[in-house]
CSV table of C-alpha atoms in Angstrom, one decimal:
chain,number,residue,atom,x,y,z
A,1,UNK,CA,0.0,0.0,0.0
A,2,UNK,CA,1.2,3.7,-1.3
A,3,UNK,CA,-0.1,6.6,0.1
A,4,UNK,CA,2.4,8.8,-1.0
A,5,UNK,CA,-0.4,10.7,-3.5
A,6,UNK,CA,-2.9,11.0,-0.5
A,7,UNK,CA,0.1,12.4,1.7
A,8,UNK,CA,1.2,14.7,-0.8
A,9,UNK,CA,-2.6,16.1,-1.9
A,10,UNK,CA,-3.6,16.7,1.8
A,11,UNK,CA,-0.4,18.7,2.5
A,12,UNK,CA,-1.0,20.3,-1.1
A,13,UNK,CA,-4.4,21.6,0.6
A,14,UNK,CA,-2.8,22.9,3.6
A,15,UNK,CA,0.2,25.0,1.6
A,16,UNK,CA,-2.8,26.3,-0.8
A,17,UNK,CA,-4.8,27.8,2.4
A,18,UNK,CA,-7.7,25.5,1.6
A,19,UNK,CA,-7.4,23.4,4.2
A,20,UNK,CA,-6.4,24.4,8.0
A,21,UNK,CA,-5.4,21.2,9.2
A,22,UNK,CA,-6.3,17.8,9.3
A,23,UNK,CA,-5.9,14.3,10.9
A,24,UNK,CA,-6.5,11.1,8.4
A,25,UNK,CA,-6.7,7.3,9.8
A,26,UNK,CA,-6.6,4.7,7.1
A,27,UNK,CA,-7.1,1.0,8.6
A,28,UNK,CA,-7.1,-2.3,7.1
A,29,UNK,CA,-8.0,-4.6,9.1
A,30,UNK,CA,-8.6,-3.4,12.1
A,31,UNK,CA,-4.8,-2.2,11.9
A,32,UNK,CA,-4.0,0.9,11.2
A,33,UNK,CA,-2.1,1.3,7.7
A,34,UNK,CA,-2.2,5.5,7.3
A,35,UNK,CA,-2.2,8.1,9.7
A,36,UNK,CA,-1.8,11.3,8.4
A,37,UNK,CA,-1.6,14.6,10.8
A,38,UNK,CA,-0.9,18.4,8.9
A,39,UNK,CA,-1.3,22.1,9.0
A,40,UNK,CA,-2.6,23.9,12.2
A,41,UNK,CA,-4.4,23.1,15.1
A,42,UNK,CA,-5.5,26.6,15.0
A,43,UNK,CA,-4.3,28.6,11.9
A,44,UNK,CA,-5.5,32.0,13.6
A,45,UNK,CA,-2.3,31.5,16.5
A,46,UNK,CA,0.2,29.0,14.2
A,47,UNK,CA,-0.2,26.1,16.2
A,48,UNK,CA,0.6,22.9,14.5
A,49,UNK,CA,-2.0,19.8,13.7
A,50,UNK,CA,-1.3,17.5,16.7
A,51,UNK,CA,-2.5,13.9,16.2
A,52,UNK,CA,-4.8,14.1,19.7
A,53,UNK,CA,-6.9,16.9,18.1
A,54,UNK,CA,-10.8,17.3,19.3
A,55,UNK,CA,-12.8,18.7,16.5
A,56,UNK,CA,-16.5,19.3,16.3
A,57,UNK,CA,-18.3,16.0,14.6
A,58,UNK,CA,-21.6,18.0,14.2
A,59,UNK,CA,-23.7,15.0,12.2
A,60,UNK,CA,-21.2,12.4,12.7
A,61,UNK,CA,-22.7,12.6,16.1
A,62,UNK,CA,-25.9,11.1,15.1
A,63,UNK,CA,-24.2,7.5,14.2
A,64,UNK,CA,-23.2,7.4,17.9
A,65,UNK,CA,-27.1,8.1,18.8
A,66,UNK,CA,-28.5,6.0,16.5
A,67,UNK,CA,-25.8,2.7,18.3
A,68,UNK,CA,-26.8,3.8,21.2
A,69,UNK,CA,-30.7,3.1,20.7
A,70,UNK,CA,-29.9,-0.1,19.3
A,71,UNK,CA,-28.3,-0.6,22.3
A,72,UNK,CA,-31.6,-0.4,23.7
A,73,UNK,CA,-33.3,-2.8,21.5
A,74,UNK,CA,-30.7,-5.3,21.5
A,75,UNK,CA,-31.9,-5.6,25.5
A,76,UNK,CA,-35.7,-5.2,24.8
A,77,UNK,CA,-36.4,-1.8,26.2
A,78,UNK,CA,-37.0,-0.1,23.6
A,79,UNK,CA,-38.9,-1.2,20.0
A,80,UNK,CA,-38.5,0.0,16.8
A,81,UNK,CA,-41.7,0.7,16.3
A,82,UNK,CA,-42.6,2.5,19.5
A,83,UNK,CA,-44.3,5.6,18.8
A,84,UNK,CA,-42.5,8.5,20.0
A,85,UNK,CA,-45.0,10.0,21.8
A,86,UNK,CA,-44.8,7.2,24.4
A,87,UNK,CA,-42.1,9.0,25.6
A,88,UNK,CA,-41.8,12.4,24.6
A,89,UNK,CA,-45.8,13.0,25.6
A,90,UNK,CA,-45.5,16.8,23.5
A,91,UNK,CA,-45.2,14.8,20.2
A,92,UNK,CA,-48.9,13.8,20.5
A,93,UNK,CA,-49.8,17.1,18.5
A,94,UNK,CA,-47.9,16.3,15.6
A,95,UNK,CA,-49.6,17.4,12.6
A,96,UNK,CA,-48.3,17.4,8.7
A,97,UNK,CA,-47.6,20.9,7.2
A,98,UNK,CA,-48.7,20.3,3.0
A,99,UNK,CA,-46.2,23.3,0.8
A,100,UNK,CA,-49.3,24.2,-1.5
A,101,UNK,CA,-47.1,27.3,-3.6
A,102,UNK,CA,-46.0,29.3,-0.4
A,103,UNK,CA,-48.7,28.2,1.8
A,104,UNK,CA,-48.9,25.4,4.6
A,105,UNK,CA,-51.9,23.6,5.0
A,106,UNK,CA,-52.6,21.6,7.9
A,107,UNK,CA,-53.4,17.7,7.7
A,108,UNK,CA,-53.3,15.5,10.6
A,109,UNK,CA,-51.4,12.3,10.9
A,110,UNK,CA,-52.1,9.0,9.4
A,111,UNK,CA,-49.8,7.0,11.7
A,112,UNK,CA,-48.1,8.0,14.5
A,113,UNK,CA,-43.8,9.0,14.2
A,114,UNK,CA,-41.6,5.6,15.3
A,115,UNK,CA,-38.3,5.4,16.7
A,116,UNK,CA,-37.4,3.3,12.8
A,117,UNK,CA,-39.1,6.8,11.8
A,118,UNK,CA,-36.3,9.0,13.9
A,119,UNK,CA,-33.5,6.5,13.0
A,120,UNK,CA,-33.8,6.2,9.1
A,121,UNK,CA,-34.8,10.3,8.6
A,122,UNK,CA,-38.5,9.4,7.6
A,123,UNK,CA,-40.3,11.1,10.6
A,124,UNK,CA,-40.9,14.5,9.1
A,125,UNK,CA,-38.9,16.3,11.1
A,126,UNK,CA,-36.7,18.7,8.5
A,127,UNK,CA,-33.9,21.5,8.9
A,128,UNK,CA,-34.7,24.9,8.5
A,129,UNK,CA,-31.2,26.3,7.9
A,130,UNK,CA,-30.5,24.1,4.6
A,131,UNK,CA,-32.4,24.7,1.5
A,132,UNK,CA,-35.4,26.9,1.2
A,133,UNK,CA,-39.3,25.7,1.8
A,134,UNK,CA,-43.0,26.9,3.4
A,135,UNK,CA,-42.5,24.5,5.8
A,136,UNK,CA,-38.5,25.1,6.5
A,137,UNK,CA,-39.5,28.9,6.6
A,138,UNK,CA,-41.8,27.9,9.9
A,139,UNK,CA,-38.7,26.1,11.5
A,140,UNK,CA,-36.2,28.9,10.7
A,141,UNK,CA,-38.8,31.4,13.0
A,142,UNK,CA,-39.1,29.1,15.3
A,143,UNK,CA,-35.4,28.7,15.4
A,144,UNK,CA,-35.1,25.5,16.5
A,145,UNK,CA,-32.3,25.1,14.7
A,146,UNK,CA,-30.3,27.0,17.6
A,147,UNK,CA,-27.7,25.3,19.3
A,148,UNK,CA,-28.5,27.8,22.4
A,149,UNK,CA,-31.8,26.2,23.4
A,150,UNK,CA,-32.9,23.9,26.7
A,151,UNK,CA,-33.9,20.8,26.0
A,152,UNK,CA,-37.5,21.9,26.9
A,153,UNK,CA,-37.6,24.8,25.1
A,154,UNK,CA,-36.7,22.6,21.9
A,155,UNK,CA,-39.2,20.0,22.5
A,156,UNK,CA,-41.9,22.5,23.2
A,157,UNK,CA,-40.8,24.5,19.9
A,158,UNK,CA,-40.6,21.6,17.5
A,159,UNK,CA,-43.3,19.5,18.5
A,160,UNK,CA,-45.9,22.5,17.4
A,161,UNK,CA,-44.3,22.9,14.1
A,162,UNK,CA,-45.2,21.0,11.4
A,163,UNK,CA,-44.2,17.8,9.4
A,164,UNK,CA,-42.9,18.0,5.7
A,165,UNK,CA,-44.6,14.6,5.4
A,166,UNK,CA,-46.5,11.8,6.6
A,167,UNK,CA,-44.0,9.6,8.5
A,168,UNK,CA,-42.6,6.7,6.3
A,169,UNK,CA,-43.7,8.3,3.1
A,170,UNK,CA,-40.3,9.8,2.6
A,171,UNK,CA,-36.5,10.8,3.5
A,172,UNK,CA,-35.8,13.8,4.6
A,173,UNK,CA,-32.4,14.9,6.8
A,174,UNK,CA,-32.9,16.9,9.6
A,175,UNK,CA,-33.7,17.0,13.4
A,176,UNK,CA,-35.1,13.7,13.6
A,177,UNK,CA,-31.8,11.9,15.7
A,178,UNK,CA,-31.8,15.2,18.0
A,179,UNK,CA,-35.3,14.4,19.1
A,180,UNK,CA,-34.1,10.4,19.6
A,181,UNK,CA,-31.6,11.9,21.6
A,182,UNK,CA,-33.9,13.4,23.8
A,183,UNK,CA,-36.0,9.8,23.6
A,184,UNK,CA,-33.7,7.8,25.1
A,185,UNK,CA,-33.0,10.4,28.3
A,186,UNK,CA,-36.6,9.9,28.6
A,187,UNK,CA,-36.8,6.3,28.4
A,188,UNK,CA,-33.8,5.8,30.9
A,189,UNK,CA,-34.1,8.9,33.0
A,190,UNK,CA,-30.2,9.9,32.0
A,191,UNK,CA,-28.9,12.5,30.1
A,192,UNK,CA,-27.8,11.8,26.8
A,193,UNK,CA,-24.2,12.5,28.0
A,194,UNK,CA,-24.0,9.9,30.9
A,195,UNK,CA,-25.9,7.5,28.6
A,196,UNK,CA,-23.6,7.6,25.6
A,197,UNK,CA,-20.4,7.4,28.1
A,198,UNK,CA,-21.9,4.2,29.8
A,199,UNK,CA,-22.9,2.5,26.9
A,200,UNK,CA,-20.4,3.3,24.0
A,201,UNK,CA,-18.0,5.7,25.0
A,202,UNK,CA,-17.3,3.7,28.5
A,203,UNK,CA,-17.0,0.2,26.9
A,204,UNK,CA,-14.8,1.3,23.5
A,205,UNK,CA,-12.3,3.2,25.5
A,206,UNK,CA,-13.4,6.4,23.9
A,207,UNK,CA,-11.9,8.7,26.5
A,208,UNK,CA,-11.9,12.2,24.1
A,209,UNK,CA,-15.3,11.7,23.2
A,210,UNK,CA,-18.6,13.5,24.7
A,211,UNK,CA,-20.5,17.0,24.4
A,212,UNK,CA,-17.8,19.2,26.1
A,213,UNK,CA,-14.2,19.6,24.4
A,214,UNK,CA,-12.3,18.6,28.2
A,215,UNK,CA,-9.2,20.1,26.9
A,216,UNK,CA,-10.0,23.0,25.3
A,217,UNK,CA,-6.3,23.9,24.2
A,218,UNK,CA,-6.8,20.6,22.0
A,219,UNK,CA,-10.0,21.8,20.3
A,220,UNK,CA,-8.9,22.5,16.1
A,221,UNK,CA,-10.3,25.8,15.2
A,222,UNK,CA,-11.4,26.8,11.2
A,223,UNK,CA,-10.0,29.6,9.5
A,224,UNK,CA,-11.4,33.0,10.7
A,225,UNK,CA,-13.0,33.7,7.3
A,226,UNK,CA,-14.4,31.1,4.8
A,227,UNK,CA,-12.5,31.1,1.7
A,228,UNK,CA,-15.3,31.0,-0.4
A,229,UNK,CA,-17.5,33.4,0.4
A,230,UNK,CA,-15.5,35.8,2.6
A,231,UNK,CA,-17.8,35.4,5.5
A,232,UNK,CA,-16.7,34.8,9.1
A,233,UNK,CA,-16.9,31.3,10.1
A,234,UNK,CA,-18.4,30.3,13.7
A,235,UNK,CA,-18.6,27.0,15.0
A,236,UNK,CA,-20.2,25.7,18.0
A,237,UNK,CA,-18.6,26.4,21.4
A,238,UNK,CA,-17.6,23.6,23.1
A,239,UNK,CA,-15.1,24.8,25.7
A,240,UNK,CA,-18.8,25.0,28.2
A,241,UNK,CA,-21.3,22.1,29.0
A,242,UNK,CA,-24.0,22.7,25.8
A,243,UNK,CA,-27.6,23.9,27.2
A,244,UNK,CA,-28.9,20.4,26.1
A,245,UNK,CA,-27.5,17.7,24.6
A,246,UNK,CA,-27.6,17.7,20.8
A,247,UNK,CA,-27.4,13.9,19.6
A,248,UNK,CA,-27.2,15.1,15.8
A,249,UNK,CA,-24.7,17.6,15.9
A,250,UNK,CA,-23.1,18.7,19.5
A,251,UNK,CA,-20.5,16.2,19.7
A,252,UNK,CA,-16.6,16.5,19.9
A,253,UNK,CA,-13.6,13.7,19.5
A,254,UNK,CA,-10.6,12.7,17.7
A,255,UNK,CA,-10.0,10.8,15.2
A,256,UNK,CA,-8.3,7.8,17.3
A,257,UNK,CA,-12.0,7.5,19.4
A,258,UNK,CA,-14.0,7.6,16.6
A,259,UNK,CA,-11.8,5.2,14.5
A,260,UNK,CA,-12.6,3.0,17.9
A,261,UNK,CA,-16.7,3.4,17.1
A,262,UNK,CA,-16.2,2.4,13.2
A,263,UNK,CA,-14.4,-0.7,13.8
A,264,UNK,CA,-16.6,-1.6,16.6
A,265,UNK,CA,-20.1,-1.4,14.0
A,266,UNK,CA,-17.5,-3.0,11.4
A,267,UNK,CA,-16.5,-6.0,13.2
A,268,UNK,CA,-19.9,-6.2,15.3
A,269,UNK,CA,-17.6,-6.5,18.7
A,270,UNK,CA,-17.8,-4.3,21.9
A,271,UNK,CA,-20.9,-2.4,21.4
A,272,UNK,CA,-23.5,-4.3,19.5
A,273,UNK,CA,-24.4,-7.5,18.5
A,274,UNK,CA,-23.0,-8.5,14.6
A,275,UNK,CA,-26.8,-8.9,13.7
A,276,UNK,CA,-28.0,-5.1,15.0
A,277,UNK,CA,-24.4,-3.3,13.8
A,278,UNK,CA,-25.9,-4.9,10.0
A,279,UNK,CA,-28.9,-3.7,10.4
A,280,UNK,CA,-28.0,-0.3,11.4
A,281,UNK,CA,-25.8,-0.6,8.4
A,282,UNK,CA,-28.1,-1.8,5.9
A,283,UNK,CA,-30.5,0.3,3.3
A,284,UNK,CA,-33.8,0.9,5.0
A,285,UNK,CA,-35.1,3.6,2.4
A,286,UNK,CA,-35.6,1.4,-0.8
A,287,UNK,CA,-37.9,3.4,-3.1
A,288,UNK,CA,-38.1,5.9,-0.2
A,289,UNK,CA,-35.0,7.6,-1.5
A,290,UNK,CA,-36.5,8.0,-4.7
A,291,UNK,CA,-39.6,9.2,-3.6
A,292,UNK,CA,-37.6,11.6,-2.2
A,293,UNK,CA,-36.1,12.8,-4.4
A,294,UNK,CA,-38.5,13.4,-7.0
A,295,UNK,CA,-40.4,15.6,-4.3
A,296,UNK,CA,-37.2,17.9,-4.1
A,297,UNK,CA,-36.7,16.6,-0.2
A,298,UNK,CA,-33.5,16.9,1.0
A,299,UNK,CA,-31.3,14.5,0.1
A,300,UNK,CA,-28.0,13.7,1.8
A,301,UNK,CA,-26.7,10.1,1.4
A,302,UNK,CA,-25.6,11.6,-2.5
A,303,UNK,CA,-26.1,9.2,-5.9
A,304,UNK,CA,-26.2,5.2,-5.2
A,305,UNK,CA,-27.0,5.7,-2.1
A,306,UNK,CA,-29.3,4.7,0.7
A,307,UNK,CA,-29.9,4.9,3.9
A,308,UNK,CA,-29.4,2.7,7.1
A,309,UNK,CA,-30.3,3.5,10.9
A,310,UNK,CA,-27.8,6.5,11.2
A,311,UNK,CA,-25.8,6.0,8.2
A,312,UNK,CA,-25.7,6.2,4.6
A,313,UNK,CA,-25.5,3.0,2.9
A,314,UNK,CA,-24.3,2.2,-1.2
A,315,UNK,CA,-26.7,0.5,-2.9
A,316,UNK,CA,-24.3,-0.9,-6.0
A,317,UNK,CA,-22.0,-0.1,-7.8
A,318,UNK,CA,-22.7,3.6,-9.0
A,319,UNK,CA,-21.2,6.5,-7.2
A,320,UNK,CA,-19.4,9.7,-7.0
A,321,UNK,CA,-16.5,8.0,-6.0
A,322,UNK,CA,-14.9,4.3,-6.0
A,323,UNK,CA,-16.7,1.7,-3.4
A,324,UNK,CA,-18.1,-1.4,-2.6
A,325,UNK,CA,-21.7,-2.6,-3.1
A,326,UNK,CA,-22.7,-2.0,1.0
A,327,UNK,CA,-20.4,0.1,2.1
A,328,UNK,CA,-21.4,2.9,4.3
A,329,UNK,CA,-20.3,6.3,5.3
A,330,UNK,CA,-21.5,9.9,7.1
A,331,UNK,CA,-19.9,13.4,6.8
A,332,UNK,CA,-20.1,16.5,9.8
A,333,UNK,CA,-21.1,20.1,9.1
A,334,UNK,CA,-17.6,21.7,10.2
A,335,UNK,CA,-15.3,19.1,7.9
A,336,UNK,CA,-14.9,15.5,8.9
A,337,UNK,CA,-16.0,12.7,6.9
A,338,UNK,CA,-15.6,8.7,7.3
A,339,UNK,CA,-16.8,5.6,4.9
A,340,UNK,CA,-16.4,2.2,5.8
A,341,UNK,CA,-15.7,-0.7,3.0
A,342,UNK,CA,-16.6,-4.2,4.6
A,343,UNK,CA,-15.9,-5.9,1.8
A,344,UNK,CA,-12.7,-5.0,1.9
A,345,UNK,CA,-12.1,-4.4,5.9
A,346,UNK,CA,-11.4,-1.0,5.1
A,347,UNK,CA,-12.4,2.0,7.3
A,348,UNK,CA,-11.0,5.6,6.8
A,349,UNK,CA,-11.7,9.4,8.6
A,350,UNK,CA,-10.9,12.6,7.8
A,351,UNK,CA,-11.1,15.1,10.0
A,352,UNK,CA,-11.0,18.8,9.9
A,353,UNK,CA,-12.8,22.3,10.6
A,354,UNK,CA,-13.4,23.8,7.6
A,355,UNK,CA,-17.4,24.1,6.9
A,356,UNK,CA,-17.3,23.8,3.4
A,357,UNK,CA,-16.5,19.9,3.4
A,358,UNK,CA,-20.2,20.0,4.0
A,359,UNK,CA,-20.8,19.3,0.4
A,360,UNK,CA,-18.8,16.3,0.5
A,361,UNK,CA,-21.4,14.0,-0.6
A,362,UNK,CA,-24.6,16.4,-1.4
A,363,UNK,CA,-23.5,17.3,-5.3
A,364,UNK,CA,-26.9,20.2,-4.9
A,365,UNK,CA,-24.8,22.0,-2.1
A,366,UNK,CA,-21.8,21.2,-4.2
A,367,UNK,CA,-22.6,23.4,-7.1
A,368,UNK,CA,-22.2,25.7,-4.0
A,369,UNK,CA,-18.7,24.4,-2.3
A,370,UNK,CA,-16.1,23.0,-4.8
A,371,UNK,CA,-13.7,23.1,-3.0
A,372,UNK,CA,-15.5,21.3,-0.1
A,373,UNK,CA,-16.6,18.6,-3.4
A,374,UNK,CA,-13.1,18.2,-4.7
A,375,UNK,CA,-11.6,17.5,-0.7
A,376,UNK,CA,-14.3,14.7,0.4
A,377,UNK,CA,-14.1,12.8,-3.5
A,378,UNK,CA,-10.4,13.1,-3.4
A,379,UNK,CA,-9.7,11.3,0.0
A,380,UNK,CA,-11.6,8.7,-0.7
A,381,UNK,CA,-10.5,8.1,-4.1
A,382,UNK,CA,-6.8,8.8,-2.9
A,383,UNK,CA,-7.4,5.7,-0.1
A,384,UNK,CA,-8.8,3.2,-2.4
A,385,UNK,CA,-6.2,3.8,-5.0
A,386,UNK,CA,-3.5,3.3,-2.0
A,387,UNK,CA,-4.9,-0.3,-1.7
């Protein structure tokens, strides 16, 4: 294996100011065949990359969630079909919000929203800060979005907003593994934060992983303006305990913990049984996706893609990038990105802070971020042609 190209295009990035710095893990195995550490820890001050780096995950927080409620199943307290209101009593109000032109009409539920509906993005639930909608308009002024909220105040916000769809008619990304989140302190009267350390964090020897950046000199920063378009770029604080714990986007790690998690859904040892780490990383959309799709929901897995219980999941062997027909991968907000190949026992992360990897596997948004496009394809097509 030669990954002299991948080396030398990373630390290209760095000396062209597209990239801040960056920690890369290639394993094979289970054994680590690439590490790769460059540029600054924070480029505002000059300090160097150092291989113990805690970056913001943002999504790549929601795989940890979604693990830890199969964690729950797997001992028979929780179903997958267990409507959500059972334990988050607000969500009984739930209605559907219909985009007729600009307006929203009303229309009550068919069926009620299930955990499968939270874990495979096919509640409803939506973002309002991506894309632009009747619906997405209500959740933008209701801003419950915010990372600033309590967890009541979020609960109480979102549950009287509306629906995009019926749940299980189609995929949409959005707050759906926040509001699991907030399920499963519910079901086990924890906070997300001690449940995650005792069930995944504890057992995998993750000790750099949680919702508060414990070393704080550690954390990477972004560059102070995006390169793009000029704008300053602000990423969630971590350096304080959050206001409530955000299970799809307030995490922080390093690469060496979350390289731990992978490997642990990739061999099916130390967190979950082989039999629920497949199913969590299996296609549950089928024609969902397409449905999807054609309604111009938002779409994030990108082209050959499905989606599993947290994760995206390739359906063949079309794609943006090289693969293997099940392989399976997720991407953060501020710049990190990780696909795992069981076919071929490979699992790979990058991580860095710079927002406009966000487009990594969303070609729409990419029209928008080519730089962030050109990073995300590149790794992964650097790794396999290491191999």
């Amino acid at each position: 294996m030669d990954f002299s190209r991948l080396e030398a295009y990373l630390k290209d990035q760095v000396a062209q100011g597209l990239l801040p710095g960056y920690v890369a893990l290639v394993a094979r195995d289970g054994e680590v065949v690439y590490q790769g550490v460059g540029g600054y820890l924070d480029p505002g001050k000059g300090l160097p990359m150092r291989e113990d780096a805690l970056f913001r995950l943002y999504s790549m927080t929601k795989p940890w969630v979604s693990a830890l409620a199969l964690s729950f199943v797997e001992e028979g307290a929780l179903s997958l079909l267990d409507p959500v209101e059972r334990y988050l009593p607000e969500f009984s109000r739930l209605h559907v919000g219909r985009e007729a032109g600009e307006e929203v009409v009303p229309e009550p539920l068919r069926v009620p929203v299930t955990v499968y509906d939270l874990l495979r993005h096919t509640a409803g639930f939506t973002y309002g800060v991506f894309l632009r909608s009747p619906v997405k308009r209500l959740y933008l002024e209701a801003g419950v979005d915010r990372f600033d909220l309590t967890r009541e105040e979020f609960l109480e916000r979102l549950s009287a907003l509306p629906l995009r769809f019926q749940p299980g008619e189609a995929f949409e990304y959005g707050l759906a593994t926040d509001v699991l989140g907030h399920l499963l302190e519910a079901l086990a009267g924890k906070s997300l934060a001690d449940l995650l350390a005792e069930r995944v964090f504890g057992p995998l020897g993750m000790r750099d992983s949680g919702f508060q950046a414990q070393d704080p000199a550690r954390l990477a920063q972004p560059f102070p303006k995006d390169r793009e378009t000029g704008r300053s770029i602000r990423l969630l604080p971590l350096e304080m305990p959050p206001p409530r714990y955000a299970g799809g986007m307030g995490g922080v790690g390093t690469a060496w913990d979350y390289l731990r998690f992978l490997e642990a859904l990739r061999t099916g040892r130390g967190l979950l049984h082989p039999r629920l780490a497949r199913l969590m990383t299996q296609d549950h959309l089928g024609p969902l996706a397409e449905a999807g799709m054609r309604r111009g929901l938002e779409y994030g897995p990108g082209p050959g893609y499905g989606f599993g219980l947290g994760v995206a999941v390739r359906l063949g062997e079309a794609g943006l990038a090289p693969g293997s027909p099940g392989d399976w991968h997720w991407w953060g907000f501020a710049g990190t990105f990780f696909f795992v190949d069981p076919a071929l026992g490979l699992t790979a992360l990058l991580l860095a802070q710079a927002p406009s990897l966000l487009s990594v596997l969303e070609p729409e948004r990419a029209l928008h971020s080519r730089l962030g496009a050109r990073l995300g394809l590149a790794f992964r097509t650097l790794v396999y042609a290491a191999l």
